mmCIF file of C-alpha atoms in Angstrom:
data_model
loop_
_atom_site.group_PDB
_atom_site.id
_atom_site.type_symbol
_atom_site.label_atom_id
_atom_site.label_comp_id
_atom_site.label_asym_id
_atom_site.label_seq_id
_atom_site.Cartn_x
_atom_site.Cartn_y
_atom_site.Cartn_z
ATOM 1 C CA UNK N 1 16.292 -3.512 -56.822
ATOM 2 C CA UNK N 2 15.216 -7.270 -57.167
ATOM 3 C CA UNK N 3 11.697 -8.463 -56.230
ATOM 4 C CA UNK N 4 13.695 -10.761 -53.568
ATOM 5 C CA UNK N 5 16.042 -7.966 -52.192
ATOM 6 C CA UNK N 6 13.872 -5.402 -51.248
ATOM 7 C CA UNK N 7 11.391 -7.458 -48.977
ATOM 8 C CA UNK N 8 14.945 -8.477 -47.271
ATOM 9 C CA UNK N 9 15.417 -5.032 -47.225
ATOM 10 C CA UNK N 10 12.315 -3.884 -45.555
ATOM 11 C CA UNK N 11 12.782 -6.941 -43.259
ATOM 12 C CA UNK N 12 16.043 -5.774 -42.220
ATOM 13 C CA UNK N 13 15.402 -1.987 -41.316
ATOM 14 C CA UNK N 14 12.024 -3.422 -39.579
ATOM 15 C CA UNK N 15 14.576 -5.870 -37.455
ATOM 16 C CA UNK N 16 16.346 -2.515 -36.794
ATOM 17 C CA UNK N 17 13.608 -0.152 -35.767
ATOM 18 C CA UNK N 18 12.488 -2.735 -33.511
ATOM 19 C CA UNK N 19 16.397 -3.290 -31.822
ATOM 20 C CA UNK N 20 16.821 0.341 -31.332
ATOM 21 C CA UNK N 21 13.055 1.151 -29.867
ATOM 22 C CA UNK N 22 11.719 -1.892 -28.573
ATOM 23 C CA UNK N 23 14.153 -4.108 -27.762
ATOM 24 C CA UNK N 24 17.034 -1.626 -26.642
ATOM 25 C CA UNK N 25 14.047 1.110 -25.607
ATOM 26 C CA UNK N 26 16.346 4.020 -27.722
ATOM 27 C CA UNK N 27 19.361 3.612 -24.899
ATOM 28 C CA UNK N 28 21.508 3.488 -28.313
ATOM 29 C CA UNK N 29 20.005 6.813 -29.393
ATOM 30 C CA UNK N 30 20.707 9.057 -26.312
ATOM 31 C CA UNK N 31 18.822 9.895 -23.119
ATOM 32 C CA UNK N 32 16.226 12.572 -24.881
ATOM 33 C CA UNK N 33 14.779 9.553 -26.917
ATOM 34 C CA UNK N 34 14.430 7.010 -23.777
ATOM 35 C CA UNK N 35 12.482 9.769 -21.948
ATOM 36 C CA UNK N 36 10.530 10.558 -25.199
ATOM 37 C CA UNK N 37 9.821 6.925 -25.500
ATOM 38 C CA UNK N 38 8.451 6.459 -21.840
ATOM 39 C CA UNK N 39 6.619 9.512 -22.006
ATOM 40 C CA UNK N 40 5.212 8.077 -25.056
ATOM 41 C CA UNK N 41 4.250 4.720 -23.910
ATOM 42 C CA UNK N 42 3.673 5.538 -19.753
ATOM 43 C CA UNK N 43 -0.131 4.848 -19.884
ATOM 44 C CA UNK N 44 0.464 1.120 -20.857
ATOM 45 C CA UNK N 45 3.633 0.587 -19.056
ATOM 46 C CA UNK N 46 2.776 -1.222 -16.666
ATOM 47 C CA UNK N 47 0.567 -3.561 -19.090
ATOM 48 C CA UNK N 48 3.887 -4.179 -21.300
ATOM 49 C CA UNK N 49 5.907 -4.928 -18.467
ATOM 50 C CA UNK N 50 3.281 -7.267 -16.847
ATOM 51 C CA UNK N 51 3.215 -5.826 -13.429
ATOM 52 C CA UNK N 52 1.799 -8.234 -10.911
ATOM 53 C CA UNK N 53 1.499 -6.419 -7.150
ATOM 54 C CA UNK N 54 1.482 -9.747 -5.409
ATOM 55 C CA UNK N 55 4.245 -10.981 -6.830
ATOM 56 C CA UNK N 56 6.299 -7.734 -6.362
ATOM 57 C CA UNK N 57 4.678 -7.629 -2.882
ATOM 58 C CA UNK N 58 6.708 -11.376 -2.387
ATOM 59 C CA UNK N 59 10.035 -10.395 -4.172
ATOM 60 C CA UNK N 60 10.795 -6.988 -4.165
ATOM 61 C CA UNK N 61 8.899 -5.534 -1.164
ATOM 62 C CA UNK N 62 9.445 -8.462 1.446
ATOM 63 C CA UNK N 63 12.714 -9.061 1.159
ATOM 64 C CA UNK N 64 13.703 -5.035 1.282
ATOM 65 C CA UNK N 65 11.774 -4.825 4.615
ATOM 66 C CA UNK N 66 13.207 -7.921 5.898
ATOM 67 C CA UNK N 67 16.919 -6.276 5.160
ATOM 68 C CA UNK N 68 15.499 -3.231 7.360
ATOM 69 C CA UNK N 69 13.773 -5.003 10.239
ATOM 70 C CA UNK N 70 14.595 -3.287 13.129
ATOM 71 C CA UNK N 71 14.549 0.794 11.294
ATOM 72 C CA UNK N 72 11.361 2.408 12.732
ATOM 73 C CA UNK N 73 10.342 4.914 9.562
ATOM 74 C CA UNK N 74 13.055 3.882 6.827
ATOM 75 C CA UNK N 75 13.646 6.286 3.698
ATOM 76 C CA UNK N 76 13.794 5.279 1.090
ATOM 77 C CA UNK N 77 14.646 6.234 -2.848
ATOM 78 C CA UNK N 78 13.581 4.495 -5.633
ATOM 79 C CA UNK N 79 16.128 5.331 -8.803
ATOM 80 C CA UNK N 80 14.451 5.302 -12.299
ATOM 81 C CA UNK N 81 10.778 4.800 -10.653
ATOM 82 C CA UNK N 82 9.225 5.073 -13.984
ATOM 83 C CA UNK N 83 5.344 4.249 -12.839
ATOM 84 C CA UNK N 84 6.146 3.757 -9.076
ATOM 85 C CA UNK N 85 6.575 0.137 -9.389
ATOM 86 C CA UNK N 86 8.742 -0.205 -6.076
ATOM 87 C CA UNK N 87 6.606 2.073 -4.111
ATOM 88 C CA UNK N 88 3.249 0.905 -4.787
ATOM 89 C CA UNK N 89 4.801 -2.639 -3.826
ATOM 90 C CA UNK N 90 6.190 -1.511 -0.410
ATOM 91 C CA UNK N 91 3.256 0.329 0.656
ATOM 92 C CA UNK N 92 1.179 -2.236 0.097
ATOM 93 C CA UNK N 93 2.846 -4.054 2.880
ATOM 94 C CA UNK N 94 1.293 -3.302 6.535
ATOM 95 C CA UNK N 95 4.115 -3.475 8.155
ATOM 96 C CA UNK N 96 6.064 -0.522 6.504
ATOM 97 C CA UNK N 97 5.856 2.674 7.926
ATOM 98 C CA UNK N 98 8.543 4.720 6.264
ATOM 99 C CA UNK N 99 8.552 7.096 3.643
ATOM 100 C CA UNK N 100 9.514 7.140 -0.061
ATOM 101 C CA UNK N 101 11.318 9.133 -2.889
ATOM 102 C CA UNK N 102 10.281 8.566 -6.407
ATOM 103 C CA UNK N 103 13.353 9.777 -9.299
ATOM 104 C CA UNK N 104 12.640 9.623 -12.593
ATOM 105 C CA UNK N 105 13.325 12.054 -16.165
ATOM 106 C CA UNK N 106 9.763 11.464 -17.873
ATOM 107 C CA UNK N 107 7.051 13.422 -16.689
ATOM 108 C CA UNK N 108 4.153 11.297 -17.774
ATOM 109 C CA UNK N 109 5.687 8.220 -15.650
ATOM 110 C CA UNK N 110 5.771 10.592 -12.663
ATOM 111 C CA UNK N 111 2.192 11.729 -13.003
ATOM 112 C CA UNK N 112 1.028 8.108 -13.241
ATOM 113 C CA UNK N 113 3.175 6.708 -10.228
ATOM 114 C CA UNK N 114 1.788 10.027 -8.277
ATOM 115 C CA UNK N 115 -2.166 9.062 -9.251
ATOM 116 C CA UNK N 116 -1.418 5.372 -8.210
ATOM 117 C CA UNK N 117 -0.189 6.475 -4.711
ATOM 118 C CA UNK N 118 -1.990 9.077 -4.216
ATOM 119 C CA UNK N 119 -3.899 7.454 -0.899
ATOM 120 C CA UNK N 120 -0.323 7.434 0.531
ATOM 121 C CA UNK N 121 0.251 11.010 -0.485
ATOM 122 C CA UNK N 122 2.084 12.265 2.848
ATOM 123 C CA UNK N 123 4.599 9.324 2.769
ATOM 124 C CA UNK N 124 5.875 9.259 -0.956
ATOM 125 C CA UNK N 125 7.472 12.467 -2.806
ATOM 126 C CA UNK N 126 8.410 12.585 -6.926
ATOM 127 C CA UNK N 127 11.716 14.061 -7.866
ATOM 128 C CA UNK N 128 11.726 14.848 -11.310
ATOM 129 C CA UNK N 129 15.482 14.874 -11.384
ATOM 130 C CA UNK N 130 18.624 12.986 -13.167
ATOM 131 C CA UNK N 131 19.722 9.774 -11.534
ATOM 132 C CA UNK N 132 24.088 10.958 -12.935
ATOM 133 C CA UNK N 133 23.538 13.684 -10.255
ATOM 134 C CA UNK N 134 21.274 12.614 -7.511
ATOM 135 C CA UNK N 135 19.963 16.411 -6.141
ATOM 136 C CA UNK N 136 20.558 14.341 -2.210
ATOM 137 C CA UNK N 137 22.876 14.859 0.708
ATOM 138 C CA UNK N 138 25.368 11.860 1.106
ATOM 139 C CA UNK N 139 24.187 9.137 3.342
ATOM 140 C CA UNK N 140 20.540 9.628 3.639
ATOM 141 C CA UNK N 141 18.790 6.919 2.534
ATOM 142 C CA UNK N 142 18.349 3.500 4.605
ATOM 143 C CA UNK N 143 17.676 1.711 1.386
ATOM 144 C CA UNK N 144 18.425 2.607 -2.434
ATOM 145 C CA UNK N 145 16.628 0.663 -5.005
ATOM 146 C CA UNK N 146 16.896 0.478 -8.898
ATOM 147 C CA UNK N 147 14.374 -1.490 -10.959
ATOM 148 C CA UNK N 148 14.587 -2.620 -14.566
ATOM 149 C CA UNK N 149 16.075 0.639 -15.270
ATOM 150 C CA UNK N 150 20.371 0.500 -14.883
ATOM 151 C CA UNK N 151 20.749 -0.586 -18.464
ATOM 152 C CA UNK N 152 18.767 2.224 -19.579
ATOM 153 C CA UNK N 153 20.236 4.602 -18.044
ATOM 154 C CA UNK N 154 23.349 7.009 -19.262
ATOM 155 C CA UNK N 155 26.086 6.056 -17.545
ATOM 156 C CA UNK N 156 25.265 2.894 -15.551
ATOM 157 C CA UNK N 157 28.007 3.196 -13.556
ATOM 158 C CA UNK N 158 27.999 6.746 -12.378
ATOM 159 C CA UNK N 159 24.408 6.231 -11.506
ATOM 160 C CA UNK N 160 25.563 3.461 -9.106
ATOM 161 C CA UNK N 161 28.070 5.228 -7.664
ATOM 162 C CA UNK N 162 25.457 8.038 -6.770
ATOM 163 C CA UNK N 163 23.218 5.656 -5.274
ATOM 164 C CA UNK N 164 26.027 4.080 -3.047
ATOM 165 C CA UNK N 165 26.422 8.152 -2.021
ATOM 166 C CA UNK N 166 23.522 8.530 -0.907
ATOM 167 C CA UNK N 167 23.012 5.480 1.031
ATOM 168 C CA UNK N 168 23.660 5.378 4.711
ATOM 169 C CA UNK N 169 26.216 3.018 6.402
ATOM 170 C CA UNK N 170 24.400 0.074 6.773
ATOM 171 C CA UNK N 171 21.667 0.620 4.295
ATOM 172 C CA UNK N 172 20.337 -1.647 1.671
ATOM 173 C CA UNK N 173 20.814 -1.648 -1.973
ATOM 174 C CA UNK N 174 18.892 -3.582 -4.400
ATOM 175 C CA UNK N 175 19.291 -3.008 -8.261
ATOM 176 C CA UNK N 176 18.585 -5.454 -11.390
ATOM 177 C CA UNK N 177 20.770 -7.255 -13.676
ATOM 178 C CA UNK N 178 19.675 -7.951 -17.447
ATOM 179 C CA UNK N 179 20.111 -11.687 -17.941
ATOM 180 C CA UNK N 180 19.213 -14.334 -20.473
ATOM 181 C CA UNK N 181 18.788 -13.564 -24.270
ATOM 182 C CA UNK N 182 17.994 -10.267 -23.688
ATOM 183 C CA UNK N 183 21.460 -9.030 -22.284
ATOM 184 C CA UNK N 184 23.159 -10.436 -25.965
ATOM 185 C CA UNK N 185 20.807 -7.448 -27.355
ATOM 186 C CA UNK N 186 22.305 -4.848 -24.777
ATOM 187 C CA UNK N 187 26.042 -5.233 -25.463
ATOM 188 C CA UNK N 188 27.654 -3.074 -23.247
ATOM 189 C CA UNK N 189 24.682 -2.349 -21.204
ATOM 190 C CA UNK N 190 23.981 -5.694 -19.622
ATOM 191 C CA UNK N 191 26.856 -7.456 -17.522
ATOM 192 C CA UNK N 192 27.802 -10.641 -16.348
ATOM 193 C CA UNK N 193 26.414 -11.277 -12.546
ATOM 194 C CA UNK N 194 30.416 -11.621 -11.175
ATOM 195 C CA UNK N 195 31.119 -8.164 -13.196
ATOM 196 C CA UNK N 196 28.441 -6.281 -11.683
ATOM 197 C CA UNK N 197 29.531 -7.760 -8.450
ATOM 198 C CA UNK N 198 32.751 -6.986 -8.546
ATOM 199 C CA UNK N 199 31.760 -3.460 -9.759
ATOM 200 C CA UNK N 200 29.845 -2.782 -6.543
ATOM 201 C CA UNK N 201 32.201 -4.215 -4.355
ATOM 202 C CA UNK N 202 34.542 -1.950 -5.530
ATOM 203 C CA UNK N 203 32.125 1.249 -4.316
ATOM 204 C CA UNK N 204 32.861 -0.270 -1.530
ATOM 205 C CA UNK N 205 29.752 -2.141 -1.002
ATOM 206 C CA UNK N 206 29.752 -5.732 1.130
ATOM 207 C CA UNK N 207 27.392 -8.911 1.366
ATOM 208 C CA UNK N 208 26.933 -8.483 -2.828
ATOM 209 C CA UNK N 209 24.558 -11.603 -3.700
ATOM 210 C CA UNK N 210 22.498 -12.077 -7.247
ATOM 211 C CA UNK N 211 19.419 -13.685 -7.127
ATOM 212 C CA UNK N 212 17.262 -14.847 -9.353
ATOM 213 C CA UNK N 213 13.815 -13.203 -9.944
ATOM 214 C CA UNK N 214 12.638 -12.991 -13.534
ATOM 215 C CA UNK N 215 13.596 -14.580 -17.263
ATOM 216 C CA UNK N 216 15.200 -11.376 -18.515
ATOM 217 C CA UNK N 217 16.317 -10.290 -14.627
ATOM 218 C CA UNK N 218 18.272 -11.041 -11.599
ATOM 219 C CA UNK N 219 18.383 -8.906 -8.427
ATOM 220 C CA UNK N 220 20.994 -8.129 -6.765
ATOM 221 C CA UNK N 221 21.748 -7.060 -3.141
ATOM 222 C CA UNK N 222 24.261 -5.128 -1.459
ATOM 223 C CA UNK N 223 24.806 -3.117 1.446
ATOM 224 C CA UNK N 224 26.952 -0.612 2.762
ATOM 225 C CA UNK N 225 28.813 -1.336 5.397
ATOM 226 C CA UNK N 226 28.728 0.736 8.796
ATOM 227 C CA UNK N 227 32.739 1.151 9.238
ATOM 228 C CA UNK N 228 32.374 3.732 6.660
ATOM 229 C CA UNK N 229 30.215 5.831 9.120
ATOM 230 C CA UNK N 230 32.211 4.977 11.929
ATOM 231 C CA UNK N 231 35.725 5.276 10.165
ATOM 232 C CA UNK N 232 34.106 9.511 9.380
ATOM 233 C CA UNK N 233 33.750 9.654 13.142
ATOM 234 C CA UNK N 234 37.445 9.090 14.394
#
């Protein structure tokens, strides 16, 4: 090996370690390494990711409550909670008075979304539970949410599917999208906006609009639409 190959070389299998468990966060390597990972890196999570309350407060809490104005005590399940990013965000808001479900696969995320919260201990729960095979009734929740988590998880699209179970007629469903230069490192993970659209649409889901909330991430909201409830009762 050539002085000039083999720092190409390192160079190369660097650019791949970093792909596969930075970049990609070992999706490409199965579910046991993506849990391993976060339970790995939990206690600086939320430092990596940047988590700002206030601005989660403006664009993730206030526009869920405003989509269920009117439901007294709302329930709620976040998918994927990882460090209780969602939760911490809604119950910082005065004016909710519902009740939470935390689901996540790592452990260590749990335990640090749990200490977080813990002031709000009687209105949030932790399921330590796969999001394939959500351990809930059907139509339960007023309000399903998945953060920065779809493209990591298994099967993206059963997961979806079990959320729209879950969710009551009429309930809200918020979920991100992967966009901008990180999606091209996610191929087959991270979709086009009108794909994921269509995608929920076809669960059966109405009033599907993306929009835009961070560089690497869109949101996107959808809800299910009450003639499925009253369609079970004729």
């Amino acid at each position: 090996m050539s002085w000039v190959s083999a720092p190409f070389l390192i160079a190369a299998i660097g650019a791949v370690l970093y792909w596969l468990f930075i970049l990609t966060e070992g999706v490409y390597l199965g579910n046991k390494v993506v849990i391993a990972l976060y339970d790995w890196n939990a206690s600086h999570y939320d430092q990596v990711k940047q988590v700002l309350p206030h601005e989660d407060g403006v664009h993730l809490a206030r526009p869920l409550l405003a989509a269920l104005q009117g439901i007294r005590s709302p329930l709620v399940l976040d998918v994927a909670t990882g460090t209780g990013r969602l939760p911490v965000a809604l119950l910082r808001q005065w004016d909710f008075q519902g009740r939470i479900v935390g689901l996540d696969l790592s452990q260590r995320m749990l335990a640090i979304a749990k200490h977080k919260t813990r002031a709000h201990g009687h209105r949030v729960g932790w399921v330590r539970d796969n999001a394939m095979t959500l351990p809930f009734p059907s139509d339960i929740f007023h309000a399903v949410t998945c953060i920065e988590a779809l493209e990591f998880l298994p099967k993206p699209w059963e997961a979806l599917a079990e959320m729209v179970r879950v969710l009551r007629p009429g309930g809200q469903l918020v979920v991100t999208n992967r966009v901008g230069i990180d999606a091209f490192f996610l191929p087959g993970r991270a979709y086009p906006p009108t794909v994921l659209e269509q995608r929920l649409r076809e669960l059966g889901l109405a009033n599907v609009k993306t929009r835009r909330w961070q560089i690497h991430y869109d949101l996107v909201d959808a809800q299910k639409p009450l003639e499925q409830y009253e369609r079970k009762l004729l």
